[in-house]
C-alpha cells in the first residue's frame, strides 16, 4: 500500500473527522480508533488523512511519546501504531505520520505574525502576537479578536498588569469544547526550563487558567474559530527589568502541561514544535544594556553560540557580548545598516549564567535581536535528531555541526 505524502490532499472529508471524534468520545484508544476508522474508509483510502485525524484527536498519546522525541509529536510512535494496527509497511506509515505532524491540528498560538500552522515553526520563535500585556488597562475578548494582527505589549513595572492569551482552532475538523489557556512569565533570556517559570493566575488571583471564548463569548470553538481568554490574568513583574511571557493553550485533545523535567533537547523541541504555545520576548530599551539569562540544562558540557543581529543601529555604536567567567567582552563597532556580532562558548553541566549585552541607546526604528544556538558536533547523541529538526540534512552527510535555535530576545528603539 504505497503512500506518497506529497500527493496527499490537504482537505480531509468531514465524514472521517466525525467518525474519528465518535471513537475518541467513546473512549477507544488510538490503535483501536485507527482500526475502526480504516474499516470505515471508502476507496480511495488516504493514509495521510487517517494519520492526521488520529494525531489531532489523540495528541496527548503522541506528545513526547519517546525520549528521543523531546517535547513534540512523535512521528515514530504514530507510524508504529499505524503499521501495527492495519498492517501498512513502516516506511509508508512513517511518511504518513510525517505528513500528519508537519502542521498543527488544534488550538494554534503563533510564534510570530507570519506563522500559519507549520511545524516546526518558522522565523523568530519568541515574537508571539498572541501573548498580550496591556499594563493597567483591561481589554475584552471581542476587541482582542477583532484586532487579531495587532501586537499588544505594554508591561508596566510596579503595577498589576492585565494579560491575555489568544489562539485559533486550526486545521482540525471537529469542535473544541474545552478550550483553556494558562500564562507564565520568567526572566529575560533564552528558553529557560519550565522549573524557572512563574505561573500567572487570573486577575482575581483565583484561577490558574481561563476559558478561551470566540468573538461572541461562546466556549465551543468550531473549526477555524479565533479566540481569546475570557478572563484577564494579573501579572506583577518584579523590579524594573525585562521579562518573557508564555501562553499555553489546551483542549480536550491536548492538555499541554509544561514538562516538569529539564534538558536542552526538551526545551529546543518545545519551542519549535509546540503549536499551542507562544513566547513574547520583545521590549523597548531605554538604557542600551541588559542581562539575558541562559541555561545549559544537560549534565554534560555543551557548546552555545550567541549572536546580536543589529538593524538600523547608529553607525559607530558599539555592541558587546560578555559572560562572567566564560566569555570576555566581544565588542564590535557598527558600520552597516545590518550587522551581526557573534561569540561561542562551552558551558559547564547544569550551568545558569547571564549574557551581558551592551548596544547603546537605540534610535526610533532600530532593533537588536540576540539569538542563542545550541551547537551539536558530529558524534553528539542528538546530532542526527537535531539535523532533522532544523532541516540541515547536509550535516548528516558532511558531518558538520548543527545549530539548534534556543530562543531570542529583541530590543527596539522608542517610537517616534
mmCIF file with all atom_site columns, N, CA and C in Angstrom, residues 58-81 94 97-98 101 104 119-120 254 259 262-274 374 376 381-390 404:
data_model
loop_
_atom_site.group_PDB
_atom_site.id
_atom_site.type_symbol
_atom_site.label_atom_id
_atom_site.label_alt_id
_atom_site.label_comp_id
_atom_site.label_asym_id
_atom_site.label_entity_id
_atom_site.label_seq_id
_atom_site.pdbx_PDB_ins_code
_atom_site.Cartn_x
_atom_site.Cartn_y
_atom_site.Cartn_z
_atom_site.occupancy
_atom_site.B_iso_or_equiv
_atom_site.pdbx_formal_charge
_atom_site.auth_seq_id
_atom_site.auth_comp_id
_atom_site.auth_asym_id
_atom_site.auth_atom_id
_atom_site.pdbx_PDB_model_num
ATOM 1   N N  . UNK A 1 58  ? -5.826 12.375 19.187 1.00 0.00 ? 58  UNK A N  1
ATOM 2   C CA . UNK A 1 58  ? -5.089 11.661 20.228 1.00 0.00 ? 58  UNK A CA 1
ATOM 3   C C  . UNK A 1 58  ? -3.727 12.325 20.456 1.00 0.00 ? 58  UNK A C  1
ATOM 4   N N  . UNK A 1 59  ? -3.723 13.645 20.429 1.00 0.00 ? 59  UNK A N  1
ATOM 5   C CA . UNK A 1 59  ? -2.464 14.385 20.568 1.00 0.00 ? 59  UNK A CA 1
ATOM 6   C C  . UNK A 1 59  ? -1.747 14.051 21.870 1.00 0.00 ? 59  UNK A C  1
ATOM 7   N N  . UNK A 1 60  ? -2.498 13.862 22.958 1.00 0.00 ? 60  UNK A N  1
ATOM 8   C CA . UNK A 1 60  ? -1.848 13.531 24.228 1.00 0.00 ? 60  UNK A CA 1
ATOM 9   C C  . UNK A 1 60  ? -1.132 12.187 24.173 1.00 0.00 ? 60  UNK A C  1
ATOM 10  N N  . UNK A 1 61  ? -1.599 11.280 23.337 1.00 0.00 ? 61  UNK A N  1
ATOM 11  C CA . UNK A 1 61  ? -0.942 9.983  23.180 1.00 0.00 ? 61  UNK A CA 1
ATOM 12  C C  . UNK A 1 61  ? 0.414  10.131 22.509 1.00 0.00 ? 61  UNK A C  1
ATOM 13  N N  . UNK A 1 62  ? 0.508  11.083 21.564 1.00 0.00 ? 62  UNK A N  1
ATOM 14  C CA . UNK A 1 62  ? 1.712  11.173 20.737 1.00 0.00 ? 62  UNK A CA 1
ATOM 15  C C  . UNK A 1 62  ? 2.663  12.286 21.163 1.00 0.00 ? 62  UNK A C  1
ATOM 16  N N  . UNK A 1 63  ? 2.244  13.130 22.077 1.00 0.00 ? 63  UNK A N  1
ATOM 17  C CA . UNK A 1 63  ? 3.131  14.200 22.529 1.00 0.00 ? 63  UNK A CA 1
ATOM 18  C C  . UNK A 1 63  ? 4.251  13.610 23.389 1.00 0.00 ? 63  UNK A C  1
ATOM 19  N N  . UNK A 1 64  ? 5.497  13.823 22.958 1.00 0.00 ? 64  UNK A N  1
ATOM 20  C CA . UNK A 1 64  ? 6.674  13.393 23.721 1.00 0.00 ? 64  UNK A CA 1
ATOM 21  C C  . UNK A 1 64  ? 6.581  11.919 24.105 1.00 0.00 ? 64  UNK A C  1
ATOM 22  N N  . UNK A 1 65  ? 6.151  11.083 23.150 1.00 0.00 ? 65  UNK A N  1
ATOM 23  C CA . UNK A 1 65  ? 5.938  9.668  23.452 1.00 0.00 ? 65  UNK A CA 1
ATOM 24  C C  . UNK A 1 65  ? 7.234  8.911  23.706 1.00 0.00 ? 65  UNK A C  1
ATOM 25  N N  . UNK A 1 66  ? 8.335  9.356  23.096 1.00 0.00 ? 66  UNK A N  1
ATOM 26  C CA . UNK A 1 66  ? 9.632  8.688  23.248 1.00 0.00 ? 66  UNK A CA 1
ATOM 27  C C  . UNK A 1 66  ? 10.676 9.709  23.698 1.00 0.00 ? 66  UNK A C  1
ATOM 28  N N  . UNK A 1 67  ? 11.642 9.308  24.523 1.00 0.00 ? 67  UNK A N  1
ATOM 29  C CA . UNK A 1 67  ? 12.647 10.270 24.998 1.00 0.00 ? 67  UNK A CA 1
ATOM 30  C C  . UNK A 1 67  ? 13.372 11.003 23.872 1.00 0.00 ? 67  UNK A C  1
ATOM 31  N N  . UNK A 1 68  ? 13.641 10.308 22.756 1.00 0.00 ? 68  UNK A N  1
ATOM 32  C CA . UNK A 1 68  ? 14.353 10.953 21.652 1.00 0.00 ? 68  UNK A CA 1
ATOM 33  C C  . UNK A 1 68  ? 13.502 12.014 20.955 1.00 0.00 ? 68  UNK A C  1
ATOM 34  N N  . UNK A 1 69  ? 12.184 11.986 21.168 1.00 0.00 ? 69  UNK A N  1
ATOM 35  C CA . UNK A 1 69  ? 11.314 12.997 20.561 1.00 0.00 ? 69  UNK A CA 1
ATOM 36  C C  . UNK A 1 69  ? 11.536 14.366 21.178 1.00 0.00 ? 69  UNK A C  1
ATOM 37  N N  . UNK A 1 70  ? 11.921 14.395 22.457 1.00 0.00 ? 70  UNK A N  1
ATOM 38  C CA . UNK A 1 70  ? 11.875 15.666 23.172 1.00 0.00 ? 70  UNK A CA 1
ATOM 39  C C  . UNK A 1 70  ? 10.423 16.020 23.439 1.00 0.00 ? 70  UNK A C  1
ATOM 40  N N  . UNK A 1 71  ? 10.105 17.310 23.315 1.00 0.00 ? 71  UNK A N  1
ATOM 41  C CA . UNK A 1 71  ? 8.740  17.797 23.550 1.00 0.00 ? 71  UNK A CA 1
ATOM 42  C C  . UNK A 1 71  ? 8.106  18.148 22.211 1.00 0.00 ? 71  UNK A C  1
ATOM 43  N N  . UNK A 1 72  ? 7.572  17.141 21.532 1.00 0.00 ? 72  UNK A N  1
ATOM 44  C CA . UNK A 1 72  ? 6.894  17.314 20.255 1.00 0.00 ? 72  UNK A CA 1
ATOM 45  C C  . UNK A 1 72  ? 6.095  16.052 19.951 1.00 0.00 ? 72  UNK A C  1
ATOM 46  N N  . UNK A 1 73  ? 5.290  16.110 18.894 1.00 0.00 ? 73  UNK A N  1
ATOM 47  C CA . UNK A 1 73  ? 4.517  14.955 18.483 1.00 0.00 ? 73  UNK A CA 1
ATOM 48  C C  . UNK A 1 73  ? 5.444  13.880 17.917 1.00 0.00 ? 73  UNK A C  1
ATOM 49  N N  . UNK A 1 74  ? 5.188  12.624 18.266 1.00 0.00 ? 74  UNK A N  1
ATOM 50  C CA . UNK A 1 74  ? 6.083  11.535 17.911 1.00 0.00 ? 74  UNK A CA 1
ATOM 51  C C  . UNK A 1 74  ? 5.705  10.899 16.581 1.00 0.00 ? 74  UNK A C  1
ATOM 52  N N  . UNK A 1 75  ? 6.469  11.198 15.555 1.00 0.00 ? 75  UNK A N  1
ATOM 53  C CA . UNK A 1 75  ? 6.295  10.538 14.256 1.00 0.00 ? 75  UNK A CA 1
ATOM 54  C C  . UNK A 1 75  ? 6.515  9.040  14.411 1.00 0.00 ? 75  UNK A C  1
ATOM 55  N N  . UNK A 1 76  ? 7.520  8.661  15.183 1.00 0.00 ? 76  UNK A N  1
ATOM 56  C CA . UNK A 1 76  ? 7.853  7.251  15.351 1.00 0.00 ? 76  UNK A CA 1
ATOM 57  C C  . UNK A 1 76  ? 6.699  6.480  15.971 1.00 0.00 ? 76  UNK A C  1
ATOM 58  N N  . UNK A 1 77  ? 6.108  7.022  17.035 1.00 0.00 ? 77  UNK A N  1
ATOM 59  C CA . UNK A 1 77  ? 5.035  6.297  17.719 1.00 0.00 ? 77  UNK A CA 1
ATOM 60  C C  . UNK A 1 77  ? 3.785  6.190  16.852 1.00 0.00 ? 77  UNK A C  1
ATOM 61  N N  . UNK A 1 78  ? 3.433  7.279  16.162 1.00 0.00 ? 78  UNK A N  1
ATOM 62  C CA . UNK A 1 78  ? 2.259  7.217  15.292 1.00 0.00 ? 78  UNK A CA 1
ATOM 63  C C  . UNK A 1 78  ? 2.497  6.230  14.149 1.00 0.00 ? 78  UNK A C  1
ATOM 64  N N  . UNK A 1 79  ? 3.682  6.248  13.573 1.00 0.00 ? 79  UNK A N  1
ATOM 65  C CA . UNK A 1 79  ? 3.986  5.313  12.488 1.00 0.00 ? 79  UNK A CA 1
ATOM 66  C C  . UNK A 1 79  ? 3.908  3.864  12.974 1.00 0.00 ? 79  UNK A C  1
ATOM 67  N N  . UNK A 1 80  ? 4.456  3.605  14.149 1.00 0.00 ? 80  UNK A N  1
ATOM 68  C CA . UNK A 1 80  ? 4.386  2.252  14.702 1.00 0.00 ? 80  UNK A CA 1
ATOM 69  C C  . UNK A 1 80  ? 2.944  1.810  14.927 1.00 0.00 ? 80  UNK A C  1
ATOM 70  N N  . UNK A 1 81  ? 2.117  2.729  15.431 1.00 0.00 ? 81  UNK A N  1
ATOM 71  C CA . UNK A 1 81  ? 0.712  2.388  15.686 1.00 0.00 ? 81  UNK A CA 1
ATOM 72  C C  . UNK A 1 81  ? -0.038 2.123  14.385 1.00 0.00 ? 81  UNK A C  1
ATOM 73  N N  . UNK A 1 94  ? 5.480  5.834  8.181  1.00 0.00 ? 94  UNK A N  1
ATOM 74  C CA . UNK A 1 94  ? 6.334  6.942  8.625  1.00 0.00 ? 94  UNK A CA 1
ATOM 75  C C  . UNK A 1 94  ? 6.083  8.188  7.784  1.00 0.00 ? 94  UNK A C  1
ATOM 76  N N  . UNK A 1 97  ? 2.832  9.693  8.913  1.00 0.00 ? 97  UNK A N  1
ATOM 77  C CA . UNK A 1 97  ? 2.961  10.353 10.210 1.00 0.00 ? 97  UNK A CA 1
ATOM 78  C C  . UNK A 1 97  ? 3.714  11.675 10.078 1.00 0.00 ? 97  UNK A C  1
ATOM 79  N N  . UNK A 1 98  ? 4.746  11.692 9.226  1.00 0.00 ? 98  UNK A N  1
ATOM 80  C CA . UNK A 1 98  ? 5.476  12.947 8.992  1.00 0.00 ? 98  UNK A CA 1
ATOM 81  C C  . UNK A 1 98  ? 4.552  13.996 8.390  1.00 0.00 ? 98  UNK A C  1
ATOM 82  N N  . UNK A 1 101 ? 2.155  15.362 11.145 1.00 0.00 ? 101 UNK A N  1
ATOM 83  C CA . UNK A 1 101 ? 2.742  16.237 12.156 1.00 0.00 ? 101 UNK A CA 1
ATOM 84  C C  . UNK A 1 101 ? 3.567  17.374 11.563 1.00 0.00 ? 101 UNK A C  1
ATOM 85  N N  . UNK A 1 104 ? 0.124  21.953 12.563 1.00 0.00 ? 104 UNK A N  1
ATOM 86  C CA . UNK A 1 104 ? -0.517 21.823 13.867 1.00 0.00 ? 104 UNK A CA 1
ATOM 87  C C  . UNK A 1 104 ? -2.015 21.686 13.691 1.00 0.00 ? 104 UNK A C  1
ATOM 88  N N  . UNK A 1 119 ? 4.882  23.191 11.287 1.00 0.00 ? 119 UNK A N  1
ATOM 89  C CA . UNK A 1 119 ? 5.675  22.648 12.377 1.00 0.00 ? 119 UNK A CA 1
ATOM 90  C C  . UNK A 1 119 ? 6.896  21.953 11.761 1.00 0.00 ? 119 UNK A C  1
ATOM 91  N N  . UNK A 1 120 ? 8.122  22.263 12.228 1.00 0.00 ? 120 UNK A N  1
ATOM 92  C CA . UNK A 1 120 ? 8.453  23.254 13.244 1.00 0.00 ? 120 UNK A CA 1
ATOM 93  C C  . UNK A 1 120 ? 8.070  24.677 12.810 1.00 0.00 ? 120 UNK A C  1
ATOM 94  N N  . UNK A 1 254 ? -5.478 17.982 23.765 1.00 0.00 ? 254 UNK A N  1
ATOM 95  C CA . UNK A 1 254 ? -4.071 18.254 24.068 1.00 0.00 ? 254 UNK A CA 1
ATOM 96  C C  . UNK A 1 254 ? -4.004 19.079 25.347 1.00 0.00 ? 254 UNK A C  1
ATOM 97  N N  . UNK A 1 259 ? 6.519  20.463 30.644 1.00 0.00 ? 259 UNK A N  1
ATOM 98  C CA . UNK A 1 259 ? 7.300  19.331 31.106 1.00 0.00 ? 259 UNK A CA 1
ATOM 99  C C  . UNK A 1 259 ? 8.025  19.699 32.390 1.00 0.00 ? 259 UNK A C  1
ATOM 100 N N  . UNK A 1 262 ? 13.895 18.702 32.723 1.00 0.00 ? 262 UNK A N  1
ATOM 101 C CA . UNK A 1 262 ? 14.737 19.687 32.074 1.00 0.00 ? 262 UNK A CA 1
ATOM 102 C C  . UNK A 1 262 ? 15.594 18.988 31.030 1.00 0.00 ? 262 UNK A C  1
ATOM 103 N N  . UNK A 1 263 ? 16.247 19.765 30.201 1.00 0.00 ? 263 UNK A N  1
ATOM 104 C CA . UNK A 1 263 ? 17.129 19.237 29.171 1.00 0.00 ? 263 UNK A CA 1
ATOM 105 C C  . UNK A 1 263 ? 17.103 20.144 27.970 1.00 0.00 ? 263 UNK A C  1
ATOM 106 N N  . UNK A 1 264 ? 18.265 20.355 27.360 1.00 0.00 ? 264 UNK A N  1
ATOM 107 C CA . UNK A 1 264 ? 18.339 21.240 26.194 1.00 0.00 ? 264 UNK A CA 1
ATOM 108 C C  . UNK A 1 264 ? 17.438 20.748 25.062 1.00 0.00 ? 264 UNK A C  1
ATOM 109 N N  . UNK A 1 265 ? 17.404 19.431 24.836 1.00 0.00 ? 265 UNK A N  1
ATOM 110 C CA . UNK A 1 265 ? 16.612 18.891 23.734 1.00 0.00 ? 265 UNK A CA 1
ATOM 111 C C  . UNK A 1 265 ? 15.116 19.109 23.980 1.00 0.00 ? 265 UNK A C  1
ATOM 112 N N  . UNK A 1 266 ? 14.676 18.898 25.211 1.00 0.00 ? 266 UNK A N  1
ATOM 113 C CA . UNK A 1 266 ? 13.272 19.144 25.536 1.00 0.00 ? 266 UNK A CA 1
ATOM 114 C C  . UNK A 1 266 ? 12.898 20.598 25.290 1.00 0.00 ? 266 UNK A C  1
ATOM 115 N N  . UNK A 1 267 ? 13.738 21.516 25.725 1.00 0.00 ? 267 UNK A N  1
ATOM 116 C CA . UNK A 1 267 ? 13.422 22.937 25.561 1.00 0.00 ? 267 UNK A CA 1
ATOM 117 C C  . UNK A 1 267 ? 13.448 23.355 24.097 1.00 0.00 ? 267 UNK A C  1
ATOM 118 N N  . UNK A 1 268 ? 14.427 22.846 23.342 1.00 0.00 ? 268 UNK A N  1
ATOM 119 C CA . UNK A 1 268 ? 14.536 23.207 21.926 1.00 0.00 ? 268 UNK A CA 1
ATOM 120 C C  . UNK A 1 268 ? 13.327 22.726 21.143 1.00 0.00 ? 268 UNK A C  1
ATOM 121 N N  . UNK A 1 269 ? 12.915 21.479 21.394 1.00 0.00 ? 269 UNK A N  1
ATOM 122 C CA . UNK A 1 269 ? 11.780 20.934 20.648 1.00 0.00 ? 269 UNK A CA 1
ATOM 123 C C  . UNK A 1 269 ? 10.471 21.571 21.094 1.00 0.00 ? 269 UNK A C  1
ATOM 124 N N  . UNK A 1 270 ? 10.333 21.855 22.371 1.00 0.00 ? 270 UNK A N  1
ATOM 125 C CA . UNK A 1 270 ? 9.110  22.521 22.869 1.00 0.00 ? 270 UNK A CA 1
ATOM 126 C C  . UNK A 1 270 ? 8.944  23.875 22.184 1.00 0.00 ? 270 UNK A C  1
ATOM 127 N N  . UNK A 1 271 ? 10.020 24.616 22.077 1.00 0.00 ? 271 UNK A N  1
ATOM 128 C CA . UNK A 1 271 ? 9.959  25.949 21.487 1.00 0.00 ? 271 UNK A CA 1
ATOM 129 C C  . UNK A 1 271 ? 9.520  25.894 20.031 1.00 0.00 ? 271 UNK A C  1
ATOM 130 N N  . UNK A 1 272 ? 10.070 24.953 19.267 1.00 0.00 ? 272 UNK A N  1
ATOM 131 C CA . UNK A 1 272 ? 9.829  24.916 17.831 1.00 0.00 ? 272 UNK A CA 1
ATOM 132 C C  . UNK A 1 272 ? 8.596  24.120 17.424 1.00 0.00 ? 272 UNK A C  1
ATOM 133 N N  . UNK A 1 273 ? 8.193  23.154 18.255 1.00 0.00 ? 273 UNK A N  1
ATOM 134 C CA . UNK A 1 273 ? 7.186  22.183 17.810 1.00 0.00 ? 273 UNK A CA 1
ATOM 135 C C  . UNK A 1 273 ? 5.901  22.194 18.613 1.00 0.00 ? 273 UNK A C  1
ATOM 136 N N  . UNK A 1 274 ? 5.800  23.036 19.623 1.00 0.00 ? 274 UNK A N  1
ATOM 137 C CA . UNK A 1 274 ? 4.548  23.135 20.369 1.00 0.00 ? 274 UNK A CA 1
ATOM 138 C C  . UNK A 1 274 ? 3.698  24.224 19.738 1.00 0.00 ? 274 UNK A C  1
ATOM 139 N N  . UNK A 1 374 ? 22.281 26.221 20.192 1.00 0.00 ? 374 UNK A N  1
ATOM 140 C CA . UNK A 1 374 ? 22.968 25.056 20.745 1.00 0.00 ? 374 UNK A CA 1
ATOM 141 C C  . UNK A 1 374 ? 23.753 24.417 19.600 1.00 0.00 ? 374 UNK A C  1
ATOM 142 N N  . UNK A 1 376 ? 25.789 21.422 18.112 1.00 0.00 ? 376 UNK A N  1
ATOM 143 C CA . UNK A 1 376 ? 25.967 19.986 18.319 1.00 0.00 ? 376 UNK A CA 1
ATOM 144 C C  . UNK A 1 376 ? 26.944 19.435 17.277 1.00 0.00 ? 376 UNK A C  1
ATOM 145 N N  . UNK A 1 381 ? 25.081 12.723 20.803 1.00 0.00 ? 381 UNK A N  1
ATOM 146 C CA . UNK A 1 381 ? 23.930 11.815 20.743 1.00 0.00 ? 381 UNK A CA 1
ATOM 147 C C  . UNK A 1 381 ? 22.713 12.402 20.023 1.00 0.00 ? 381 UNK A C  1
ATOM 148 N N  . UNK A 1 382 ? 22.550 13.719 20.079 1.00 0.00 ? 382 UNK A N  1
ATOM 149 C CA . UNK A 1 382 ? 21.381 14.336 19.449 1.00 0.00 ? 382 UNK A CA 1
ATOM 150 C C  . UNK A 1 382 ? 21.689 14.941 18.080 1.00 0.00 ? 382 UNK A C  1
ATOM 151 N N  . UNK A 1 383 ? 22.918 14.757 17.577 1.00 0.00 ? 383 UNK A N  1
ATOM 152 C CA . UNK A 1 383 ? 23.278 15.361 16.297 1.00 0.00 ? 383 UNK A CA 1
ATOM 153 C C  . UNK A 1 383 ? 22.318 14.962 15.176 1.00 0.00 ? 383 UNK A C  1
ATOM 154 N N  . UNK A 1 384 ? 22.040 13.676 14.959 1.00 0.00 ? 384 UNK A N  1
ATOM 155 C CA . UNK A 1 384 ? 21.121 13.325 13.856 1.00 0.00 ? 384 UNK A CA 1
ATOM 156 C C  . UNK A 1 384 ? 19.708 13.825 14.079 1.00 0.00 ? 384 UNK A C  1
ATOM 157 N N  . UNK A 1 385 ? 19.235 13.773 15.333 1.00 0.00 ? 385 UNK A N  1
ATOM 158 C CA . UNK A 1 385 ? 17.890 14.268 15.624 1.00 0.00 ? 385 UNK A CA 1
ATOM 159 C C  . UNK A 1 385 ? 17.813 15.776 15.366 1.00 0.00 ? 385 UNK A C  1
ATOM 160 N N  . UNK A 1 386 ? 18.860 16.492 15.789 1.00 0.00 ? 386 UNK A N  1
ATOM 161 C CA . UNK A 1 386 ? 18.881 17.939 15.620 1.00 0.00 ? 386 UNK A CA 1
ATOM 162 C C  . UNK A 1 386 ? 18.925 18.328 14.148 1.00 0.00 ? 386 UNK A C  1
ATOM 163 N N  . UNK A 1 387 ? 19.709 17.589 13.358 1.00 0.00 ? 387 UNK A N  1
ATOM 164 C CA . UNK A 1 387 ? 19.795 17.890 11.932 1.00 0.00 ? 387 UNK A CA 1
ATOM 165 C C  . UNK A 1 387 ? 18.429 17.753 11.268 1.00 0.00 ? 387 UNK A C  1
ATOM 166 N N  . UNK A 1 388 ? 17.680 16.727 11.648 1.00 0.00 ? 388 UNK A N  1
ATOM 167 C CA . UNK A 1 388 ? 16.345 16.544 11.080 1.00 0.00 ? 388 UNK A CA 1
ATOM 168 C C  . UNK A 1 388 ? 15.393 17.634 11.565 1.00 0.00 ? 388 UNK A C  1
ATOM 169 N N  . UNK A 1 389 ? 15.524 18.024 12.838 1.00 0.00 ? 389 UNK A N  1
ATOM 170 C CA . UNK A 1 389 ? 14.641 19.050 13.384 1.00 0.00 ? 389 UNK A CA 1
ATOM 171 C C  . UNK A 1 389 ? 14.763 20.356 12.626 1.00 0.00 ? 389 UNK A C  1
ATOM 172 N N  . UNK A 1 390 ? 15.998 20.781 12.350 1.00 0.00 ? 390 UNK A N  1
ATOM 173 C CA . UNK A 1 390 ? 16.206 22.080 11.707 1.00 0.00 ? 390 UNK A CA 1
ATOM 174 C C  . UNK A 1 390 ? 16.305 21.965 10.190 1.00 0.00 ? 390 UNK A C  1
ATOM 175 N N  . UNK A 1 404 ? 21.041 24.554 16.696 1.00 0.00 ? 404 UNK A N  1
ATOM 176 C CA . UNK A 1 404 ? 19.623 24.455 17.036 1.00 0.00 ? 404 UNK A CA 1
ATOM 177 C C  . UNK A 1 404 ? 19.192 25.741 17.738 1.00 0.00 ? 404 UNK A C  1
#
